[in-house]
Coordinates of C-alpha atoms in Angstrom, one line a residue:
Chain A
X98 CA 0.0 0.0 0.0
X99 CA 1.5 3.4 -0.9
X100 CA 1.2 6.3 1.3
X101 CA -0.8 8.6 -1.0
X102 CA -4.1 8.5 -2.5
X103 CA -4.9 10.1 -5.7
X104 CA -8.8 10.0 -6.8
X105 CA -9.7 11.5 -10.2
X106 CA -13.4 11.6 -11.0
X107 CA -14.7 10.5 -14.4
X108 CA -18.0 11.7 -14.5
X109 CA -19.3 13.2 -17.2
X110 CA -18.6 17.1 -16.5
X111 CA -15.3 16.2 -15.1
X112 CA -14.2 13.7 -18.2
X113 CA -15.8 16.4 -20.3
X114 CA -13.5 19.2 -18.4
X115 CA -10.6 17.1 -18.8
X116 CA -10.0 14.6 -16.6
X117 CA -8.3 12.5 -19.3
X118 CA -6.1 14.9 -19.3
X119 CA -5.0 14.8 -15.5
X120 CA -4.7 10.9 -16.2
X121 CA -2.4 11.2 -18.8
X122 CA -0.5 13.5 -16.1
X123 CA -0.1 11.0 -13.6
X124 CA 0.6 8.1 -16.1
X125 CA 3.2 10.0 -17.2
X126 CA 4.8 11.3 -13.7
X127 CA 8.5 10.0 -12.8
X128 CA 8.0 6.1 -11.7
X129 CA 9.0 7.4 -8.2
X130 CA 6.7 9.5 -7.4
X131 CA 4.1 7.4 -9.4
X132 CA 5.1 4.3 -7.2
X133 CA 4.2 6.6 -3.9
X134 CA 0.7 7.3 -5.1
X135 CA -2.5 5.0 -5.3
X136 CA -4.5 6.3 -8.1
X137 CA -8.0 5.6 -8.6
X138 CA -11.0 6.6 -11.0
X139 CA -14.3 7.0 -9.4
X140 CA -17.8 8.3 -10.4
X141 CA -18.2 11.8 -8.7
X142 CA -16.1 12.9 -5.7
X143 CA -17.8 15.6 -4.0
X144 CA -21.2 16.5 -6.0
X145 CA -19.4 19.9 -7.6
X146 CA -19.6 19.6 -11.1
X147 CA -19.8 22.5 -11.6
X148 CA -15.8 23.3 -10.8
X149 CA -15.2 20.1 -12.9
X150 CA -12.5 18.5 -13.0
X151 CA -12.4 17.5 -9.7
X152 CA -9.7 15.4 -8.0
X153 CA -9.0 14.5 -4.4
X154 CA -5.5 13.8 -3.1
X155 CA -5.0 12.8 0.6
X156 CA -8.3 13.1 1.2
X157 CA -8.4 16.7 0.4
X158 CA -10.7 18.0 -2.7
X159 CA -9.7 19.9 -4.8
X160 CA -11.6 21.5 -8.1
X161 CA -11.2 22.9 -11.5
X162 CA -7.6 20.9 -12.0
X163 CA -5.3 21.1 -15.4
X164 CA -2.3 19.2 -15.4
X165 CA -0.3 21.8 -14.0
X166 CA -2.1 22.4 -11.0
X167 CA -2.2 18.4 -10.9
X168 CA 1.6 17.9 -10.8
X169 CA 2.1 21.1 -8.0
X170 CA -0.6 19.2 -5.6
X171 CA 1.3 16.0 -5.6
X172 CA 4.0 17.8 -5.3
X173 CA 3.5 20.0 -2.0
X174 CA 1.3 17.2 -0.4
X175 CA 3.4 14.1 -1.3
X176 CA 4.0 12.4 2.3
Chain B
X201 CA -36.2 -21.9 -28.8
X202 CA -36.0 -19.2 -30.8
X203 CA -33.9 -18.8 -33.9
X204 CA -32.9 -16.0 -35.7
X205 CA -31.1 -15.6 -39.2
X206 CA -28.0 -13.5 -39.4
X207 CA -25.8 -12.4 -42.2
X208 CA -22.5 -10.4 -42.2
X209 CA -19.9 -9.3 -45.2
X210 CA -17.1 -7.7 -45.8
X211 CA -16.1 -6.2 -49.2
X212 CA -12.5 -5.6 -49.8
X213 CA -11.6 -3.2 -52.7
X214 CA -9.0 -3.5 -55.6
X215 CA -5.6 -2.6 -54.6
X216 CA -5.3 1.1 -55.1
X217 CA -8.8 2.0 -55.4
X218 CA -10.7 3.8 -52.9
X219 CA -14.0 2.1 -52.9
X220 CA -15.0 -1.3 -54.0
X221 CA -17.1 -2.3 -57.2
X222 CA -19.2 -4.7 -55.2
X223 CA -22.5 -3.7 -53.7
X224 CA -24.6 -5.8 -50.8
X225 CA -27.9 -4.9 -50.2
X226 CA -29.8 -6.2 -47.1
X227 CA -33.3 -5.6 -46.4
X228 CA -34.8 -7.3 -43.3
X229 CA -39.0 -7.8 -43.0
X230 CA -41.0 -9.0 -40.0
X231 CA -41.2 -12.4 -41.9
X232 CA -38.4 -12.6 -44.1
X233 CA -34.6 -11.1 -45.4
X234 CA -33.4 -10.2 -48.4
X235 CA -29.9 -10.2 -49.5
X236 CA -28.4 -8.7 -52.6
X237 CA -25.2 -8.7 -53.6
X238 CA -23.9 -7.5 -57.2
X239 CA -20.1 -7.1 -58.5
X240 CA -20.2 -4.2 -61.3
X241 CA -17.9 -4.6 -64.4
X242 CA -14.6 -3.4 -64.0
X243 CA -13.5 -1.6 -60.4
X244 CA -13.5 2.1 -58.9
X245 CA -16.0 4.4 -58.8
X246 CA -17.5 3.2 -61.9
X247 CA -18.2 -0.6 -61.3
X248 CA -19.7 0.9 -57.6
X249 CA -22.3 2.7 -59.6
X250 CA -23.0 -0.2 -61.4
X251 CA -23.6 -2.6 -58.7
X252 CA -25.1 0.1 -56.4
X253 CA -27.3 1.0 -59.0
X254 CA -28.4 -3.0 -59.6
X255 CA -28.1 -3.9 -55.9
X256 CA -30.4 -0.9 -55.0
X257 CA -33.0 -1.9 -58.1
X258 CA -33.0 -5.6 -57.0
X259 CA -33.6 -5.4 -53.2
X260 CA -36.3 -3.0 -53.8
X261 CA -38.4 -4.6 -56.0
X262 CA -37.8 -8.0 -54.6
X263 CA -38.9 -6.5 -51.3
X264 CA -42.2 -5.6 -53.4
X265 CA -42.5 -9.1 -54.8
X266 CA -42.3 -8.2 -58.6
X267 CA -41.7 -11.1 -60.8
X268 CA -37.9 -11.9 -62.1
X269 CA -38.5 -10.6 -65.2
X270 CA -39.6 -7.5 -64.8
X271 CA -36.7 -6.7 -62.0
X272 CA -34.0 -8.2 -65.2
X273 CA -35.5 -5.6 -67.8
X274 CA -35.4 -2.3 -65.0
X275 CA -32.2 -3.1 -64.2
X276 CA -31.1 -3.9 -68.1
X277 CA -33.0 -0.9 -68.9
X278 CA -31.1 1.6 -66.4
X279 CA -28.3 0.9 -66.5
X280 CA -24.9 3.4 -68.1
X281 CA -23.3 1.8 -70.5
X282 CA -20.0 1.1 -69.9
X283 CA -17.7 3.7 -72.6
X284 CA -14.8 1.4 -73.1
X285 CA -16.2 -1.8 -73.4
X286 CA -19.6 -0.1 -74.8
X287 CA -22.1 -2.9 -72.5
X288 CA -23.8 -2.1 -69.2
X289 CA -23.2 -5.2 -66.8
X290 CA -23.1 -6.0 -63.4
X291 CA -23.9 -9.4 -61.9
X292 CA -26.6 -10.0 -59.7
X293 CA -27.0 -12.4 -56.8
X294 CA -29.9 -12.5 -54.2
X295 CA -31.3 -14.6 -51.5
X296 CA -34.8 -14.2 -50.1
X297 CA -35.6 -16.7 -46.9
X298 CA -38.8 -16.7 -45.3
X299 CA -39.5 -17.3 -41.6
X300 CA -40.4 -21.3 -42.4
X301 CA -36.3 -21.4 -43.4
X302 CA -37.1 -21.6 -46.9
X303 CA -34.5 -20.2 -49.2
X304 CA -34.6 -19.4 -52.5
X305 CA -31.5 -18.6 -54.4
X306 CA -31.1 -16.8 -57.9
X307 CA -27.7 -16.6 -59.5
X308 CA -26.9 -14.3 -62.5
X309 CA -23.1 -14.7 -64.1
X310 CA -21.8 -14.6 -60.1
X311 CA -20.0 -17.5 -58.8
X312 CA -21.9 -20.7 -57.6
X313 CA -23.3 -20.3 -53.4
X314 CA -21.3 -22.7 -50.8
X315 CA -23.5 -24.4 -48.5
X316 CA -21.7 -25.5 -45.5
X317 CA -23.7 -28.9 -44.4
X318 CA -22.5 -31.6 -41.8
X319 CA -19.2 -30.5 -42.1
X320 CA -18.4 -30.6 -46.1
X321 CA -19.1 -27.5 -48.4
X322 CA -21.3 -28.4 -51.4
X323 CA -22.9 -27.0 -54.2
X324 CA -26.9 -26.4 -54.6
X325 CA -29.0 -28.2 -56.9
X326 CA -29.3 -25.6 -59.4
X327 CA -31.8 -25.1 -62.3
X328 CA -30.7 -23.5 -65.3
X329 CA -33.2 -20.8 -67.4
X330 CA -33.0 -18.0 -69.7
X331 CA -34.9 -14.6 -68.8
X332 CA -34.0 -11.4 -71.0
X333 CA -31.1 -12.9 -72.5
X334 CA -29.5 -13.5 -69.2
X335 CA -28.4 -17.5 -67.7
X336 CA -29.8 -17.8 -64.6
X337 CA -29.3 -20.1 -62.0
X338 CA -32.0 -20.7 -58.9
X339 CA -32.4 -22.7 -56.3
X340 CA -34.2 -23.5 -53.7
X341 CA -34.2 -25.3 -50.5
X342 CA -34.9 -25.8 -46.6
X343 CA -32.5 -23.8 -44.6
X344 CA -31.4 -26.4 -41.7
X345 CA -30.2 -24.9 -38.2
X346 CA -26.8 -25.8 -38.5
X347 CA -26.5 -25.3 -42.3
X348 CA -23.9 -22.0 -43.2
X349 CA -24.3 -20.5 -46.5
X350 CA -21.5 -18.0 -48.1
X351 CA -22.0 -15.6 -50.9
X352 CA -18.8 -15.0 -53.0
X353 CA -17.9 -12.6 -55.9
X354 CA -15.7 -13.1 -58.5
X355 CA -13.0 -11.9 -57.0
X356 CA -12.7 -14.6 -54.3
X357 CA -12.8 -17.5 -56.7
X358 CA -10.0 -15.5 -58.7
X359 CA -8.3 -15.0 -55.5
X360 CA -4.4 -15.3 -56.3
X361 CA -4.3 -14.6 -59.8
X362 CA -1.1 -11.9 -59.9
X363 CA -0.9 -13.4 -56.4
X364 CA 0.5 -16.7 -55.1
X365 CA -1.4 -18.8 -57.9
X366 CA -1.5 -18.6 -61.7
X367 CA -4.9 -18.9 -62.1
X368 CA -6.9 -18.8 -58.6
X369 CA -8.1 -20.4 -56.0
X370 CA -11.5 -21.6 -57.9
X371 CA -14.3 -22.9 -56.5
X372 CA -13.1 -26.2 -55.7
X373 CA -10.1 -24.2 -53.5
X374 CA -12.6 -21.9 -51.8
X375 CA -15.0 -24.4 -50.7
X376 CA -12.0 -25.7 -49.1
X377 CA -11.0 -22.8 -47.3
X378 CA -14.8 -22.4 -45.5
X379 CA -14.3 -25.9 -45.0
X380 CA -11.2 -25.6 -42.6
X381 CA -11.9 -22.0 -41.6
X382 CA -16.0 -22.7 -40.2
X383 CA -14.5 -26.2 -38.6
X384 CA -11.8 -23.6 -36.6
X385 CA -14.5 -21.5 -34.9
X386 CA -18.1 -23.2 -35.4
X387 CA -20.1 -20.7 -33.0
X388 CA -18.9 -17.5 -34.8
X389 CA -20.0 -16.4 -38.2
X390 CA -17.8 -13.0 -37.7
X391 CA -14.5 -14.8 -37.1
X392 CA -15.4 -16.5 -40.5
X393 CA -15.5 -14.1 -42.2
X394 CA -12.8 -11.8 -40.8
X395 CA -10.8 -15.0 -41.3
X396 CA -11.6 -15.7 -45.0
X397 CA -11.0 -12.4 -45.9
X398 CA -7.6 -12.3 -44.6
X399 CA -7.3 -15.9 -46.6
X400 CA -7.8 -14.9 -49.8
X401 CA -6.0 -11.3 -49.5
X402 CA -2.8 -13.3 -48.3
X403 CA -3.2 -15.1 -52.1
X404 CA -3.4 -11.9 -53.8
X405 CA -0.2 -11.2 -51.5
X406 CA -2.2 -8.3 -49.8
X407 CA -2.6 -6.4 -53.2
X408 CA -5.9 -7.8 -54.5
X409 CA -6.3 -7.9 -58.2
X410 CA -9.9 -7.4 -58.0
X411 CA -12.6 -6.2 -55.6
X412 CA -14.1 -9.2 -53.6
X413 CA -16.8 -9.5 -51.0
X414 CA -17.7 -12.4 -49.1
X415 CA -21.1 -13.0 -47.6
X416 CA -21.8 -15.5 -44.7
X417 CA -25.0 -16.3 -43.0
X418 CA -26.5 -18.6 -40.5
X419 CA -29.6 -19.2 -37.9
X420 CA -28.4 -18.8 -34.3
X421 CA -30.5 -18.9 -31.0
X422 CA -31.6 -15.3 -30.0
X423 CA -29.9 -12.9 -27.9
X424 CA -31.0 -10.2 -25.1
X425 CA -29.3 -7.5 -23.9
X426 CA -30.6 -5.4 -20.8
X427 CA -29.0 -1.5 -20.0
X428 CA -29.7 -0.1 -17.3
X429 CA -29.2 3.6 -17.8
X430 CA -30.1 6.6 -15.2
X431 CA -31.0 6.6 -11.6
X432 CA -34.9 6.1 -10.9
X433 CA -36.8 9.1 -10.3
X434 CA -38.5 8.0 -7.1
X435 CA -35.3 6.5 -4.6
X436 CA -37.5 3.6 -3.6
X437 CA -37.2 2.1 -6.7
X438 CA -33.4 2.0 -6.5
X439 CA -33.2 -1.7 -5.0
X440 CA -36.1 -2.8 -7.2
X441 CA -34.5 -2.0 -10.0
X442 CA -31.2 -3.2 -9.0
X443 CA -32.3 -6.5 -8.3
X444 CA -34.7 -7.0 -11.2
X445 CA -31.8 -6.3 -13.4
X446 CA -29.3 -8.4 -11.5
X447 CA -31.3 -11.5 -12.4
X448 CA -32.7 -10.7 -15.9
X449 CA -31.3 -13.3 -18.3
X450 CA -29.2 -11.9 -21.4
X451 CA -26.5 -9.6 -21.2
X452 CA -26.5 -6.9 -19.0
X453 CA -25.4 -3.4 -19.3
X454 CA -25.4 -0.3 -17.1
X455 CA -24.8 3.2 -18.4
X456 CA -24.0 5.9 -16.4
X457 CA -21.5 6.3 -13.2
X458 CA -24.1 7.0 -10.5
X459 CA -26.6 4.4 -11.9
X460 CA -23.5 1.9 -11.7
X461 CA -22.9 3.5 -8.1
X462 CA -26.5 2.6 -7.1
X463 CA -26.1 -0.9 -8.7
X464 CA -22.7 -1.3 -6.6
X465 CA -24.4 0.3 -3.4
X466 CA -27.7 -2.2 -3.2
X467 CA -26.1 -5.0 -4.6
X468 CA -23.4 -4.7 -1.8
X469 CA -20.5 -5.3 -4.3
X470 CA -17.5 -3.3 -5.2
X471 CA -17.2 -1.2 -8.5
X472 CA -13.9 -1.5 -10.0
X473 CA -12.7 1.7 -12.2
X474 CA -10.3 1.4 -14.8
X475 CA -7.3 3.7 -14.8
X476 CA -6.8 4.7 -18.4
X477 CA -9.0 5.1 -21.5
X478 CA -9.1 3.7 -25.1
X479 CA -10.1 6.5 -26.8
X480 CA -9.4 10.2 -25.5
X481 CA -13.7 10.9 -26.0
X482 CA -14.7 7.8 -25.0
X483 CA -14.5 7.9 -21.2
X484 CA -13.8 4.9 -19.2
X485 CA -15.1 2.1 -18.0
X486 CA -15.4 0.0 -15.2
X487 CA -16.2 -3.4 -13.5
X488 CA -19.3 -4.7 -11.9
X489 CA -19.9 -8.3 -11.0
X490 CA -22.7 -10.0 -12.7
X491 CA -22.5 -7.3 -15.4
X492 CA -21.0 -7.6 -19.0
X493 CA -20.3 -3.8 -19.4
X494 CA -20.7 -0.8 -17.1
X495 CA -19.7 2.5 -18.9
X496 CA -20.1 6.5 -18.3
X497 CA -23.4 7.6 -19.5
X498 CA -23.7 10.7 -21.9
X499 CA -20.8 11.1 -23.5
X500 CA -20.9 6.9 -24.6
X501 CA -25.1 6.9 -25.1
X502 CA -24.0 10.1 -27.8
X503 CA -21.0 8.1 -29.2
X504 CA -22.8 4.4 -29.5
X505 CA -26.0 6.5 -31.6
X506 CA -23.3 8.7 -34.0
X507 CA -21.5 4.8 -34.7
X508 CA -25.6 3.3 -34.9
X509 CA -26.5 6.3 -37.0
X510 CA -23.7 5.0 -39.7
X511 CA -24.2 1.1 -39.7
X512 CA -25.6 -0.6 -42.6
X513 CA -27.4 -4.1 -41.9
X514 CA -24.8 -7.0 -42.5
X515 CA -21.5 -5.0 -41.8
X516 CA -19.0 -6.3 -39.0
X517 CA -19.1 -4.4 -35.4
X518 CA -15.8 -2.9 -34.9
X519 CA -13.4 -4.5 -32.3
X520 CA -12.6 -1.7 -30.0
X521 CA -11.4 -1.8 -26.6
X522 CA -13.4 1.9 -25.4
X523 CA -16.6 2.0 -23.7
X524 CA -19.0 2.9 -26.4
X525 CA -17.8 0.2 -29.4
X526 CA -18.4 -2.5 -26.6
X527 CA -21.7 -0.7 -26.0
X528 CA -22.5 -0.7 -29.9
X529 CA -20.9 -4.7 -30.6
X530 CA -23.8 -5.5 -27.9
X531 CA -26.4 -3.8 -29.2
X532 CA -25.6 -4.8 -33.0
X533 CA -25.3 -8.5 -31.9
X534 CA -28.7 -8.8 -30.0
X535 CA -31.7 -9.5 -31.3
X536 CA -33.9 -8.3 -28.3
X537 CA -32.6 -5.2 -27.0
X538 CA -34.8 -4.2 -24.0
X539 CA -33.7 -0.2 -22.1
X540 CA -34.8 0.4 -18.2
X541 CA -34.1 4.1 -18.1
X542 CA -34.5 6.2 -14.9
X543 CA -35.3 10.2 -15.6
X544 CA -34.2 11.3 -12.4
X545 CA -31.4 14.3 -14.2
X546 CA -28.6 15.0 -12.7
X547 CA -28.2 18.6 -10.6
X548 CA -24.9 19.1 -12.0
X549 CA -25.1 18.8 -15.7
X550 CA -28.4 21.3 -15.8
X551 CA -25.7 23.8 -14.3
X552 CA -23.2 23.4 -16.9
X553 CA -23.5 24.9 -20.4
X554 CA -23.6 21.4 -22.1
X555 CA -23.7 21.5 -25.9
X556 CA -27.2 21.0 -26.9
X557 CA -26.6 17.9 -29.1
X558 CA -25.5 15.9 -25.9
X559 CA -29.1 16.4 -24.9
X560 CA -30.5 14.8 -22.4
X561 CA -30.8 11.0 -21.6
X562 CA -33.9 10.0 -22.5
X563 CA -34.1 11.7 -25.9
X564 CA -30.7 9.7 -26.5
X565 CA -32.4 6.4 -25.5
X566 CA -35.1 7.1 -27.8
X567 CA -33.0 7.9 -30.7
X568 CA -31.2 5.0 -29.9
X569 CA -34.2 2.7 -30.0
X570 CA -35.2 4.1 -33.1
X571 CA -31.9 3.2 -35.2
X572 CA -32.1 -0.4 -33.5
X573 CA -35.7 -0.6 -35.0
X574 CA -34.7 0.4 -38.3
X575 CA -32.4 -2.5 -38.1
X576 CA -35.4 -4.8 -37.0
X577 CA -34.5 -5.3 -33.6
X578 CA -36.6 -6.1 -30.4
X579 CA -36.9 -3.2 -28.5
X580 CA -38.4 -2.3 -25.1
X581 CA -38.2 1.0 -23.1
X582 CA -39.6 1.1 -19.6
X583 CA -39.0 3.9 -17.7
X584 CA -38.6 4.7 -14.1

């Protein structure tokens, strides 16, 4: 079990926002950092579509994510 | 138990050409289908007129019942005539078999049918007329349950000319082939096909010399699919619905992440996500227990009527891994397709500024039903 949780919703709004693109960001992240992190999909995180694309990390929610923001979050909360 | 006929093709151009000079035609009634096929002279656009033009002719007045004749002198009579070779020709094949299983087979200047019976391929009993000028071949007979009969063109039985062989495979060498290729996989008509085609390209050395198509058809037990799209209005009707579905017989299909989340929740099992896609707009799917597919709702429902909107009867499902060709393959290969769609709409999508065509789920399902219909499939809608 890894120490970090990563949860990106694939919903419609958030797969229509982008998600596919924050999982192509963490398929892509250095295989260190990648083997720290569990990642999941799931259907709708915290019922706030309307900031789609939502992700949590640590248990922590976060909305309206591009791959940039993505990469700084697991980078300043990375335990 | 209830049968049902099915029929798929393929049609393989000349090498070089952009589309193929072979034409199928398949027109299915409550009590019987039609099937057309027809190989215009020559390849390109040209011979595709041609056997469009004939194809097209045939099926429709077959479908009306007109006698042979008349459907040989409209189709003589229309026509272009060719400015090379100064004819107008295009050969003509069509099958019409009733609901009692009884075929009837008429032949003109195509290669002879292969009937696939207790393991050996043989040829049909023929009788030989003349009508207009033209030889024509017919035959008739009692389609048996495990019987498999293949349509060819010309250019199968020529396959390998400029190829591997000097002068082709011939009819005697084909008949061989759906011999060894129908005893490989018995249970799937597709994989026959697919297969066959592959054959006889690999003796034209992947550069056929002529356009080919090869029809295949069969009676196989009937199929249902259930999907299970949307959450139920009233929340009462959540474990009803969950549970009724769970035990349905057929194949069973849920559309939509919550809907799969209520499924998961009063089922008491765990709902697997995947964690990459096939296609970049194709969301994900995921894994249920008990259920053949679970995919996103929307975005595939849009998807599986854009690819429905485009199919013509008889052609092979695409093989993709993403959520909505899986969605489509099922739908396509089911006979009885029967929807259980729950309106309740979702808060969040009213609030977003959602292209209008993605509309909203239950005009999808509808259009959906529709284009299954015009394929002359079951279909059932109840709604929750």
């Amino acid at each position: 079990m890894a120490k970090n949780k990563l949860e990106i919703c694939i919903g419609t709004p958030c797969y229509l926002m982008g998600a596919a693109d924050l999982m192509d960001t963490f398929n892509s992240l250095e295989t260190e950092l990648k083997s720290a992190i569990d990642f999941k999909t799931c259907h709708c995180l915290a019922e706030e579509c309307e900031q789609a694309p939502v992700i949590s990390f640590n248990d922590k929610i976060y909305h309206d994510i591009n791959p940039e923001k993505l990469y700084k979050i697991i980078r300043e909360n990375i335990r | 138990m209830e049968l049902v006929f099915e029929e798929f093709y393929q049609s393989i151009p000349k090498f070089g050409q952009e589309v193929c000079g072979d034409n199928v035609e398949i027109i299915k009634k409550e009590n019987k289908t039609i099937i057309v096929l027809s190989d215009g002279l020559g390849s390109g656009i040209k011979a595709n007129i041609l056997s469009t033009l004939t194809s097209k002719i045939a099926s429709g007045l077959i479908a009306k019942e007109l006698p042979l004749q008349e459907i040989l002198s409209t189709i003589l009579a229309t026509l272009p005539v060719c400015e090379i070779r100064g004819i107008a020709y295009a050969t003509l094949a069509f099958l019409v078999i009733d609901s009692e299983h009884n075929l009837r087979l008429i032949e003109i200047d195509s290669p002879a049918a292969f009937l696939y019976r207790d393991g050996k391929v043989v040829k049909l009993n023929y009788q030989e007329y003349e009508l207009e000028d033209k030889k024509i071949r017919e035959a008739r007979f009692k389609f048996r349950k495990t019987d498999r009969l293949f349509l060819v063109s010309d250019g199968v039985t020529h396959a390998g000319i400029g190829g591997l062989l000097n002068f082709g495979l011939g009819w005697e060498g084909v008949a061989r082939e759906i011999c060894r290729v129908v005893k490989q996989n018995p249970a799937d008509l597709k994989y026959a096909i697919n297969k066959l085609v592959k054959i006889f390209n690999t003796f034209y050395n992947d550069k056929a010399g002529d356009d080919f198509t090869i029809i295949g058809m069969r009676y196989r037990k009937k199929r249902t699919v259930n999907i299970w799209s949307g959450p139920p209005l009233a929340q009462e009707h959540d474990k009803y619905l969950a549970q009724k579905i769970a035990g349905l017989e057929g194949q069973k299909i849920i559309s939509g992440g919550t809907t799969a989340q209520i499924a998961a929740r009063e089922l008491g099992l765990e709902l697997k996500t995947s964690l990459n896609y096939y296609k970049r707009d194709v969301p994900p799917i995921s894994q249920l227990a008990g259920f053949d597919l679970v995919t996103e709702g929307l975005l595939t429902l849009n998807k599986v009527l854009a690819t429905l909107k485009q199919y013509k009867p008889g052609q092979i499902p695409v093989n993709a891994r993403d959520g909505a060709s899986l969605f489509t393959k099922s739908l396509l290969e089911s006979d009885s397709v029967r929807f259980f769609v729950g309106r309740a709409v979702n808060e969040s999508h009213q609030s977003l500024n959602l292209p209008i065509d993605l509309g909203i789920r239950s005009q999808i399902i509808s259009q959906i039903a529709e284009q299954l219909r015009r394929l002359k499939k079951e279909v059932t809608i109840a709604w929750f």
